[in-house]
Each structure stands twice: as structure tokens, then as C-alpha cells.
Amino acid sequence: MRRSLTIATAFLMLAAPAFAEDASNLNPGITTSEILDTAPVHWVSVGQIEASLQGQAPTTVGFDVDDTVLFSSPCFYYGKAKYSPTSEDYLKMDAFWTDIHTNNCDQYSIPKEVARHLIDMHTARGDTIYFITGRTRGSGGETLTAAIKKDFGIEKMNDVVFTASSENKVQFLKDHKLTIYYGDADSDMKAAIAAGIRPIRVMRAQNSTYKPDPKNGKFGEEVIVNSTN
């Protein structure tokens, strides 16, 4: 019996490399990006967006900030821990907004690469760009404009627009005759649709503190591939 077990063990050890090789052929694997791209939504690339604008005169476009242009979860994680660890009440506190803006918390926010490509593309076209956020400005001024300008190397930049509500955001989109609005949240897409302009979704990073996750493509909007980073 012992001899049989020894022979069987030796056989398995010899067969293991071949089995592993065969398994890799049968199961080529899939990247996280490929998994994300399998959902039945209107996927587009930055190149395709650029191609759709060819032949058109310079226009005016807008970007949401948090999770669209910047991965700013570190600021919000800090704020929640300091001001309301067990709730989202910190988002309604002027002390929190004043704190992160006057103390330049956004120096720890990470610029998203998809935003860099989009901003470069629109700048090259001569388009006017606005950064429009639902943040509250706070009573101590703001450093977000300077942070975005530095992070993306923007020479001439409009000050960040603080709307503090979806209604104000829609009105700004209409008043300034924007044609495209990029955002990660469902509310961003609804604001663009309400303003009668082209909504384009940038995917939110999976480790963002902003929960629950949005439903990319739920309004039939274009969704940029590989845009979580």
C-alpha cells in the first residue's frame, strides 16, 4: 500500500507542471479592466470623444471635481474622522469645508489620469473649461483652484465653481452654454441631462469613500473605458 502511494505521489509531481501549463491555455485569465468593460453600456475612449468633436468649433465643457478630476477620498476620510466619525454630518459643516480648503487638503488628492488626457485634449482644441463642484466653498476661501491648476499644468484657468447643490449646477451649465459635462456621480449625469447637454461618465475608483457606487450607464450616457484612475 505504501509503495502504491509513493508511485502515485511521484506521478502527480511529474504531472503538475504539465497540468499548470495546460490550465493556463484553457484559462487565459482576464484583467480587471476587461471585466469592467463587459457591461452593456455605451463605452467610449478619450480618442473617440476627440474624434466626435472633429470639425467643430471650440466649445465650452465642464468637469465635476471629486472622483472625476481628483481622487480626493483622503480629504473626506480625514474630515469624517475628525468631525463626525459615525455619520455623514461633516459634509454639512462649514468647519469641515473651511478646514480642507484653507489648509490645502487637496495637496493629498491624486490627479486622475483620464482627467489629464481629457483636459489636454480640450485645451489643444481651444475649448473653454470649467471645473464645477457640488462642494461648499467654506468661509475661509479656497485652494482647490490652485491645486487643479498645478496638478494639470493649466496655464489659464477659470476659478472652480462651487455650486453646493444640483439645482445650482444645472443653472450654471445652462447659463454658460456648456455642451459637455464629465462626472462620476448619477447626479452629475442627471444635471447634464436636465441642462440639455452631453453627459459623459468618468468611472469612480472602487476604493473611493463616496458610497454607494453609482450605476455607470444607467441613463444611456457614454462611459469612458479604464477611467477609474
PDB file of C-alpha atoms in Angstrom:
ATOM      1  CA  MET A   1       0.000   0.000   0.000  1.00  0.00           C
ATOM      2  CA  ARG A   2       2.803   2.384   0.921  1.00  0.00           C
ATOM      3  CA  ARG A   3       4.588   1.641  -2.377  1.00  0.00           C
ATOM      4  CA  SER A   4       1.408   2.495  -4.302  1.00  0.00           C
ATOM      5  CA  LEU A   5       1.089   5.833  -2.538  1.00  0.00           C
ATOM      6  CA  THR A   6       4.711   6.669  -3.314  1.00  0.00           C
ATOM      7  CA  ILE A   7       4.232   5.907  -7.001  1.00  0.00           C
ATOM      8  CA  ALA A   8       1.031   7.945  -7.112  1.00  0.00           C
ATOM      9  CA  THR A   9       2.710  10.903  -5.412  1.00  0.00           C
ATOM     10  CA  ALA A  10       5.624  10.801  -7.827  1.00  0.00           C
ATOM     11  CA  PHE A  11       3.198  10.724 -10.767  1.00  0.00           C
ATOM     12  CA  LEU A  12       1.351  13.796  -9.518  1.00  0.00           C
ATOM     13  CA  MET A  13       4.610  15.684  -9.003  1.00  0.00           C
ATOM     14  CA  LEU A  14       5.682  14.924 -12.559  1.00  0.00           C
ATOM     15  CA  ALA A  15       2.282  15.823 -13.971  1.00  0.00           C
ATOM     16  CA  ALA A  16       1.910  19.102 -12.042  1.00  0.00           C
ATOM     17  CA  PRO A  17       3.938  21.341 -14.398  1.00  0.00           C
ATOM     18  CA  ALA A  18       2.131  19.974 -17.446  1.00  0.00           C
ATOM     19  CA  PHE A  19      -1.227  20.446 -15.740  1.00  0.00           C
ATOM     20  CA  ALA A  20      -0.381  24.040 -14.845  1.00  0.00           C
ATOM     21  CA  GLU A  21       0.662  24.743 -18.431  1.00  0.00           C
ATOM     22  CA  ASP A  22      -2.476  23.157 -19.840  1.00  0.00           C
ATOM     23  CA  ALA A  23      -4.636  25.067 -17.362  1.00  0.00           C
ATOM     24  CA  SER A  24      -3.130  28.383 -18.425  1.00  0.00           C
ATOM     25  CA  ASN A  25      -4.019  27.581 -22.021  1.00  0.00           C
ATOM     26  CA  LEU A  26      -7.570  26.672 -21.091  1.00  0.00           C
ATOM     27  CA  ASN A  27      -7.968  29.672 -18.772  1.00  0.00           C
ATOM     28  CA  PRO A  28      -6.173  32.688 -20.239  1.00  0.00           C
ATOM     29  CA  GLY A  29      -7.461  34.887 -17.418  1.00  0.00           C
ATOM     30  CA  ILE A  30      -8.930  38.360 -17.542  1.00  0.00           C
ATOM     31  CA  THR A  31      -7.760  41.752 -16.321  1.00  0.00           C
ATOM     32  CA  THR A  32      -9.832  43.953 -14.032  1.00  0.00           C
ATOM     33  CA  SER A  33     -10.225  46.464 -16.853  1.00  0.00           C
ATOM     34  CA  GLU A  34     -11.575  43.768 -19.162  1.00  0.00           C
ATOM     35  CA  ILE A  35     -14.100  42.750 -16.519  1.00  0.00           C
ATOM     36  CA  LEU A  36     -15.253  46.353 -16.162  1.00  0.00           C
ATOM     37  CA  ASP A  37     -15.638  46.694 -19.929  1.00  0.00           C
ATOM     38  CA  THR A  38     -18.056  43.763 -20.325  1.00  0.00           C
ATOM     39  CA  ALA A  39     -21.191  45.547 -19.115  1.00  0.00           C
ATOM     40  CA  PRO A  40     -23.727  46.503 -21.826  1.00  0.00           C
ATOM     41  CA  VAL A  41     -23.164  50.248 -21.733  1.00  0.00           C
ATOM     42  CA  HIS A  42     -22.032  52.826 -24.287  1.00  0.00           C
ATOM     43  CA  TRP A  43     -18.275  52.599 -23.818  1.00  0.00           C
ATOM     44  CA  VAL A  44     -16.066  55.290 -25.363  1.00  0.00           C
ATOM     45  CA  SER A  45     -12.397  56.194 -25.251  1.00  0.00           C
ATOM     46  CA  VAL A  46     -10.889  59.664 -24.987  1.00  0.00           C
ATOM     47  CA  GLY A  47      -9.801  59.249 -28.611  1.00  0.00           C
ATOM     48  CA  GLN A  48     -13.370  58.551 -29.695  1.00  0.00           C
ATOM     49  CA  ILE A  49     -14.634  61.617 -27.841  1.00  0.00           C
ATOM     50  CA  GLU A  50     -11.985  63.692 -29.589  1.00  0.00           C
ATOM     51  CA  ALA A  51     -12.971  62.210 -32.958  1.00  0.00           C
ATOM     52  CA  SER A  52     -16.625  63.082 -32.317  1.00  0.00           C
ATOM     53  CA  LEU A  53     -15.606  66.747 -31.949  1.00  0.00           C
ATOM     54  CA  GLN A  54     -13.523  66.961 -35.117  1.00  0.00           C
ATOM     55  CA  GLY A  55     -14.621  69.764 -37.414  1.00  0.00           C
ATOM     56  CA  GLN A  56     -16.494  71.519 -34.608  1.00  0.00           C
ATOM     57  CA  ALA A  57     -15.569  74.989 -33.410  1.00  0.00           C
ATOM     58  CA  PRO A  58     -14.133  75.399 -29.896  1.00  0.00           C
ATOM     59  CA  THR A  59     -16.822  74.889 -27.303  1.00  0.00           C
ATOM     60  CA  THR A  60     -17.314  75.054 -23.527  1.00  0.00           C
ATOM     61  CA  VAL A  61     -17.092  71.935 -21.389  1.00  0.00           C
ATOM     62  CA  GLY A  62     -17.311  71.179 -17.696  1.00  0.00           C
ATOM     63  CA  PHE A  63     -15.812  68.736 -15.243  1.00  0.00           C
ATOM     64  CA  ASP A  64     -17.012  67.619 -11.853  1.00  0.00           C
ATOM     65  CA  VAL A  65     -14.083  67.554  -9.394  1.00  0.00           C
ATOM     66  CA  ASP A  66     -14.253  64.804  -6.767  1.00  0.00           C
ATOM     67  CA  ASP A  67     -13.748  61.304  -8.257  1.00  0.00           C
ATOM     68  CA  THR A  68     -13.803  62.811 -11.759  1.00  0.00           C
ATOM     69  CA  VAL A  69     -10.731  65.041 -11.827  1.00  0.00           C
ATOM     70  CA  LEU A  70      -9.245  64.245  -8.424  1.00  0.00           C
ATOM     71  CA  PHE A  71      -9.230  61.143  -6.248  1.00  0.00           C
ATOM     72  CA  SER A  72      -9.928  63.206  -3.155  1.00  0.00           C
ATOM     73  CA  SER A  73     -11.050  60.484  -0.746  1.00  0.00           C
ATOM     74  CA  PRO A  74      -8.088  61.217   1.593  1.00  0.00           C
ATOM     75  CA  CYS A  75      -9.602  64.648   2.353  1.00  0.00           C
ATOM     76  CA  PHE A  76     -13.053  63.257   3.024  1.00  0.00           C
ATOM     77  CA  TYR A  77     -11.689  60.358   5.066  1.00  0.00           C
ATOM     78  CA  TYR A  78      -9.848  62.868   7.218  1.00  0.00           C
ATOM     79  CA  GLY A  79     -12.923  65.078   7.560  1.00  0.00           C
ATOM     80  CA  LYS A  80     -15.259  62.292   8.583  1.00  0.00           C
ATOM     81  CA  ALA A  81     -12.792  61.001  11.192  1.00  0.00           C
ATOM     82  CA  LYS A  82     -12.340  64.483  12.654  1.00  0.00           C
ATOM     83  CA  TYR A  83     -15.842  65.948  12.533  1.00  0.00           C
ATOM     84  CA  SER A  84     -18.403  63.120  12.509  1.00  0.00           C
ATOM     85  CA  PRO A  85     -16.898  59.620  12.717  1.00  0.00           C
ATOM     86  CA  THR A  86     -20.266  57.848  12.898  1.00  0.00           C
ATOM     87  CA  SER A  87     -22.210  59.853  10.301  1.00  0.00           C
ATOM     88  CA  GLU A  88     -22.016  61.951   7.147  1.00  0.00           C
ATOM     89  CA  ASP A  89     -22.881  65.127   9.059  1.00  0.00           C
ATOM     90  CA  TYR A  90     -19.414  66.574   8.445  1.00  0.00           C
ATOM     91  CA  LEU A  91     -20.465  67.311   4.855  1.00  0.00           C
ATOM     92  CA  LYS A  92     -22.927  69.874   6.220  1.00  0.00           C
ATOM     93  CA  MET A  93     -20.390  71.573   8.481  1.00  0.00           C
ATOM     94  CA  ASP A  94     -18.789  74.856   7.431  1.00  0.00           C
ATOM     95  CA  ALA A  95     -15.877  73.975   9.729  1.00  0.00           C
ATOM     96  CA  PHE A  96     -15.049  70.933   7.605  1.00  0.00           C
ATOM     97  CA  TRP A  97     -15.165  72.772   4.273  1.00  0.00           C
ATOM     98  CA  THR A  98     -13.156  75.678   5.660  1.00  0.00           C
ATOM     99  CA  ASP A  99     -10.636  73.231   7.096  1.00  0.00           C
ATOM    100  CA  ILE A 100      -9.922  71.299   3.887  1.00  0.00           C
ATOM    101  CA  HIS A 101      -9.796  74.403   1.710  1.00  0.00           C
ATOM    102  CA  THR A 102      -7.773  76.768   3.855  1.00  0.00           C
ATOM    103  CA  ASN A 103      -5.361  74.005   4.881  1.00  0.00           C
ATOM    104  CA  ASN A 104      -4.996  72.833   1.269  1.00  0.00           C
ATOM    105  CA  CYS A 105      -6.075  69.260   1.917  1.00  0.00           C
ATOM    106  CA  ASP A 106      -6.187  68.755  -1.856  1.00  0.00           C
ATOM    107  CA  GLN A 107      -2.409  68.619  -1.954  1.00  0.00           C
ATOM    108  CA  TYR A 108      -3.029  64.993  -0.932  1.00  0.00           C
ATOM    109  CA  SER A 109      -5.645  64.379  -3.620  1.00  0.00           C
ATOM    110  CA  ILE A 110      -4.433  62.303  -6.564  1.00  0.00           C
ATOM    111  CA  PRO A 111      -4.990  63.634 -10.117  1.00  0.00           C
ATOM    112  CA  LYS A 112      -6.833  61.130 -12.284  1.00  0.00           C
ATOM    113  CA  GLU A 113      -5.026  60.176 -15.481  1.00  0.00           C
ATOM    114  CA  VAL A 114      -8.240  60.087 -17.511  1.00  0.00           C
ATOM    115  CA  ALA A 115      -8.848  63.711 -16.486  1.00  0.00           C
ATOM    116  CA  ARG A 116      -5.337  64.622 -17.592  1.00  0.00           C
ATOM    117  CA  HIS A 117      -5.968  63.170 -21.066  1.00  0.00           C
ATOM    118  CA  LEU A 118      -9.354  64.865 -21.359  1.00  0.00           C
ATOM    119  CA  ILE A 119      -8.069  68.254 -20.178  1.00  0.00           C
ATOM    120  CA  ASP A 120      -5.110  68.071 -22.570  1.00  0.00           C
ATOM    121  CA  MET A 121      -7.431  67.163 -25.429  1.00  0.00           C
ATOM    122  CA  HIS A 122      -9.870  70.008 -24.772  1.00  0.00           C
ATOM    123  CA  THR A 123      -7.044  72.504 -24.205  1.00  0.00           C
ATOM    124  CA  ALA A 124      -5.496  71.549 -27.551  1.00  0.00           C
ATOM    125  CA  ARG A 125      -8.873  72.140 -29.212  1.00  0.00           C
ATOM    126  CA  GLY A 126      -9.104  75.618 -27.686  1.00  0.00           C
ATOM    127  CA  ASP A 127     -12.178  74.721 -25.641  1.00  0.00           C
ATOM    128  CA  THR A 128     -13.163  76.696 -22.542  1.00  0.00           C
ATOM    129  CA  ILE A 129     -13.049  74.505 -19.430  1.00  0.00           C
ATOM    130  CA  TYR A 130     -14.941  74.935 -16.172  1.00  0.00           C
ATOM    131  CA  PHE A 131     -14.472  72.818 -13.068  1.00  0.00           C
ATOM    132  CA  ILE A 132     -17.823  72.651 -11.304  1.00  0.00           C
ATOM    133  CA  THR A 133     -18.152  71.037  -7.902  1.00  0.00           C
ATOM    134  CA  GLY A 134     -21.005  70.345  -5.529  1.00  0.00           C
ATOM    135  CA  ARG A 135     -18.684  71.189  -2.637  1.00  0.00           C
ATOM    136  CA  THR A 136     -19.466  74.040  -0.271  1.00  0.00           C
ATOM    137  CA  ARG A 137     -16.839  76.755  -0.515  1.00  0.00           C
ATOM    138  CA  GLY A 138     -16.500  77.373   3.222  1.00  0.00           C
ATOM    139  CA  SER A 139     -15.856  80.691   4.946  1.00  0.00           C
ATOM    140  CA  GLY A 140     -12.086  80.760   4.602  1.00  0.00           C
ATOM    141  CA  GLY A 141     -11.624  80.949   0.839  1.00  0.00           C
ATOM    142  CA  GLU A 142     -10.456  78.025  -1.303  1.00  0.00           C
ATOM    143  CA  THR A 143      -7.271  76.401  -2.555  1.00  0.00           C
ATOM    144  CA  LEU A 144      -8.921  73.934  -4.959  1.00  0.00           C
ATOM    145  CA  THR A 145      -8.394  76.176  -7.991  1.00  0.00           C
ATOM    146  CA  ALA A 146      -4.653  76.385  -7.338  1.00  0.00           C
ATOM    147  CA  ALA A 147      -4.427  72.624  -6.716  1.00  0.00           C
ATOM    148  CA  ILE A 148      -6.101  71.711 -10.028  1.00  0.00           C
ATOM    149  CA  LYS A 149      -4.097  74.311 -11.933  1.00  0.00           C
ATOM    150  CA  LYS A 150      -0.844  72.894 -10.551  1.00  0.00           C
ATOM    151  CA  ASP A 151      -1.782  69.205 -10.882  1.00  0.00           C
ATOM    152  CA  PHE A 152      -2.775  69.500 -14.541  1.00  0.00           C
ATOM    153  CA  GLY A 153      -0.407  72.233 -15.677  1.00  0.00           C
ATOM    154  CA  ILE A 154      -3.199  74.579 -16.778  1.00  0.00           C
ATOM    155  CA  GLU A 155      -1.837  77.993 -17.762  1.00  0.00           C
ATOM    156  CA  LYS A 156      -5.087  79.965 -17.936  1.00  0.00           C
ATOM    157  CA  MET A 157      -7.755  78.544 -15.680  1.00  0.00           C
ATOM    158  CA  ASN A 158     -11.195  79.673 -14.613  1.00  0.00           C
ATOM    159  CA  ASP A 159     -11.765  79.622 -10.860  1.00  0.00           C
ATOM    160  CA  VAL A 160     -13.500  76.475  -9.629  1.00  0.00           C
ATOM    161  CA  VAL A 161     -17.259  76.921  -9.453  1.00  0.00           C
ATOM    162  CA  PHE A 162     -18.789  75.895  -6.104  1.00  0.00           C
ATOM    163  CA  THR A 163     -22.478  75.137  -6.570  1.00  0.00           C
ATOM    164  CA  ALA A 164     -23.316  73.365  -3.266  1.00  0.00           C
ATOM    165  CA  SER A 165     -26.432  71.894  -4.936  1.00  0.00           C
ATOM    166  CA  SER A 166     -27.586  70.075  -8.086  1.00  0.00           C
ATOM    167  CA  GLU A 167     -30.038  72.864  -8.893  1.00  0.00           C
ATOM    168  CA  ASN A 168     -27.273  75.478  -8.973  1.00  0.00           C
ATOM    169  CA  LYS A 169     -25.134  73.164 -11.090  1.00  0.00           C
ATOM    170  CA  VAL A 170     -27.863  72.774 -13.723  1.00  0.00           C
ATOM    171  CA  GLN A 171     -28.344  76.524 -13.863  1.00  0.00           C
ATOM    172  CA  PHE A 172     -24.617  77.120 -14.344  1.00  0.00           C
ATOM    173  CA  LEU A 173     -24.474  74.582 -17.172  1.00  0.00           C
ATOM    174  CA  LYS A 174     -27.336  76.389 -18.907  1.00  0.00           C
ATOM    175  CA  ASP A 175     -26.165  79.949 -18.264  1.00  0.00           C
ATOM    176  CA  HIS A 176     -22.654  79.285 -19.592  1.00  0.00           C
ATOM    177  CA  LYS A 177     -23.867  77.247 -22.559  1.00  0.00           C
ATOM    178  CA  LEU A 178     -21.781  74.165 -21.860  1.00  0.00           C
ATOM    179  CA  THR A 179     -22.003  71.357 -24.407  1.00  0.00           C
ATOM    180  CA  ILE A 180     -20.381  68.501 -22.423  1.00  0.00           C
ATOM    181  CA  TYR A 181     -20.260  67.707 -18.731  1.00  0.00           C
ATOM    182  CA  TYR A 182     -18.000  64.992 -17.317  1.00  0.00           C
ATOM    183  CA  GLY A 183     -18.820  63.447 -13.960  1.00  0.00           C
ATOM    184  CA  ASP A 184     -18.752  60.267 -11.909  1.00  0.00           C
ATOM    185  CA  ALA A 185     -21.989  60.544  -9.942  1.00  0.00           C
ATOM    186  CA  ASP A 186     -25.531  59.818 -11.068  1.00  0.00           C
ATOM    187  CA  SER A 187     -26.365  63.380 -10.007  1.00  0.00           C
ATOM    188  CA  ASP A 188     -23.754  64.704 -12.464  1.00  0.00           C
ATOM    189  CA  MET A 189     -25.378  62.814 -15.318  1.00  0.00           C
ATOM    190  CA  LYS A 190     -28.843  63.977 -14.304  1.00  0.00           C
ATOM    191  CA  ALA A 191     -27.625  67.584 -14.130  1.00  0.00           C
ATOM    192  CA  ALA A 192     -26.215  67.386 -17.669  1.00  0.00           C
ATOM    193  CA  ILE A 193     -29.409  65.804 -18.984  1.00  0.00           C
ATOM    194  CA  ALA A 194     -31.546  68.435 -17.225  1.00  0.00           C
ATOM    195  CA  ALA A 195     -29.414  71.144 -18.848  1.00  0.00           C
ATOM    196  CA  GLY A 196     -29.860  69.522 -22.260  1.00  0.00           C
ATOM    197  CA  ILE A 197     -26.167  68.826 -22.838  1.00  0.00           C
ATOM    198  CA  ARG A 198     -23.992  65.766 -23.492  1.00  0.00           C
ATOM    199  CA  PRO A 199     -23.326  63.723 -20.323  1.00  0.00           C
ATOM    200  CA  ILE A 200     -20.125  61.650 -20.233  1.00  0.00           C
ATOM    201  CA  ARG A 201     -19.357  59.398 -17.293  1.00  0.00           C
ATOM    202  CA  VAL A 202     -15.938  59.023 -15.683  1.00  0.00           C
ATOM    203  CA  MET A 203     -15.892  55.888 -13.517  1.00  0.00           C
ATOM    204  CA  ARG A 204     -15.370  56.291  -9.802  1.00  0.00           C
ATOM    205  CA  ALA A 205     -12.432  54.455  -8.222  1.00  0.00           C
ATOM    206  CA  GLN A 206     -13.527  51.348  -6.366  1.00  0.00           C
ATOM    207  CA  ASN A 207     -11.752  52.448  -3.182  1.00  0.00           C
ATOM    208  CA  SER A 208     -13.447  55.836  -3.120  1.00  0.00           C
ATOM    209  CA  THR A 209     -15.062  56.767   0.197  1.00  0.00           C
ATOM    210  CA  TYR A 210     -18.091  58.078  -1.729  1.00  0.00           C
ATOM    211  CA  LYS A 211     -20.681  55.314  -1.399  1.00  0.00           C
ATOM    212  CA  PRO A 212     -22.846  53.740  -2.676  1.00  0.00           C
ATOM    213  CA  ASP A 213     -21.245  53.187  -6.055  1.00  0.00           C
ATOM    214  CA  PRO A 214     -23.044  54.832  -8.981  1.00  0.00           C
ATOM    215  CA  LYS A 215     -24.694  52.877 -11.804  1.00  0.00           C
ATOM    216  CA  ASN A 216     -22.481  53.642 -14.790  1.00  0.00           C
ATOM    217  CA  GLY A 217     -24.503  53.930 -17.981  1.00  0.00           C
ATOM    218  CA  LYS A 218     -27.918  53.879 -16.293  1.00  0.00           C
ATOM    219  CA  PHE A 219     -29.048  56.975 -18.214  1.00  0.00           C
ATOM    220  CA  GLY A 220     -27.714  55.786 -21.568  1.00  0.00           C
ATOM    221  CA  GLU A 221     -24.740  58.139 -21.257  1.00  0.00           C
ATOM    222  CA  GLU A 222     -21.300  57.418 -22.676  1.00  0.00           C
ATOM    223  CA  VAL A 223     -18.902  55.845 -20.167  1.00  0.00           C
ATOM    224  CA  ILE A 224     -15.135  56.237 -20.588  1.00  0.00           C
ATOM    225  CA  VAL A 225     -13.256  52.935 -20.541  1.00  0.00           C
ATOM    226  CA  ASN A 226     -10.471  52.438 -17.999  1.00  0.00           C
ATOM    227  CA  SER A 227     -11.396  55.696 -16.267  1.00  0.00           C
ATOM    228  CA  THR A 228     -11.251  54.648 -12.622  1.00  0.00           C
ATOM    229  CA  ASN A 229      -7.693  56.021 -12.416  1.00  0.00           C
TER     230      ASN A 229
END
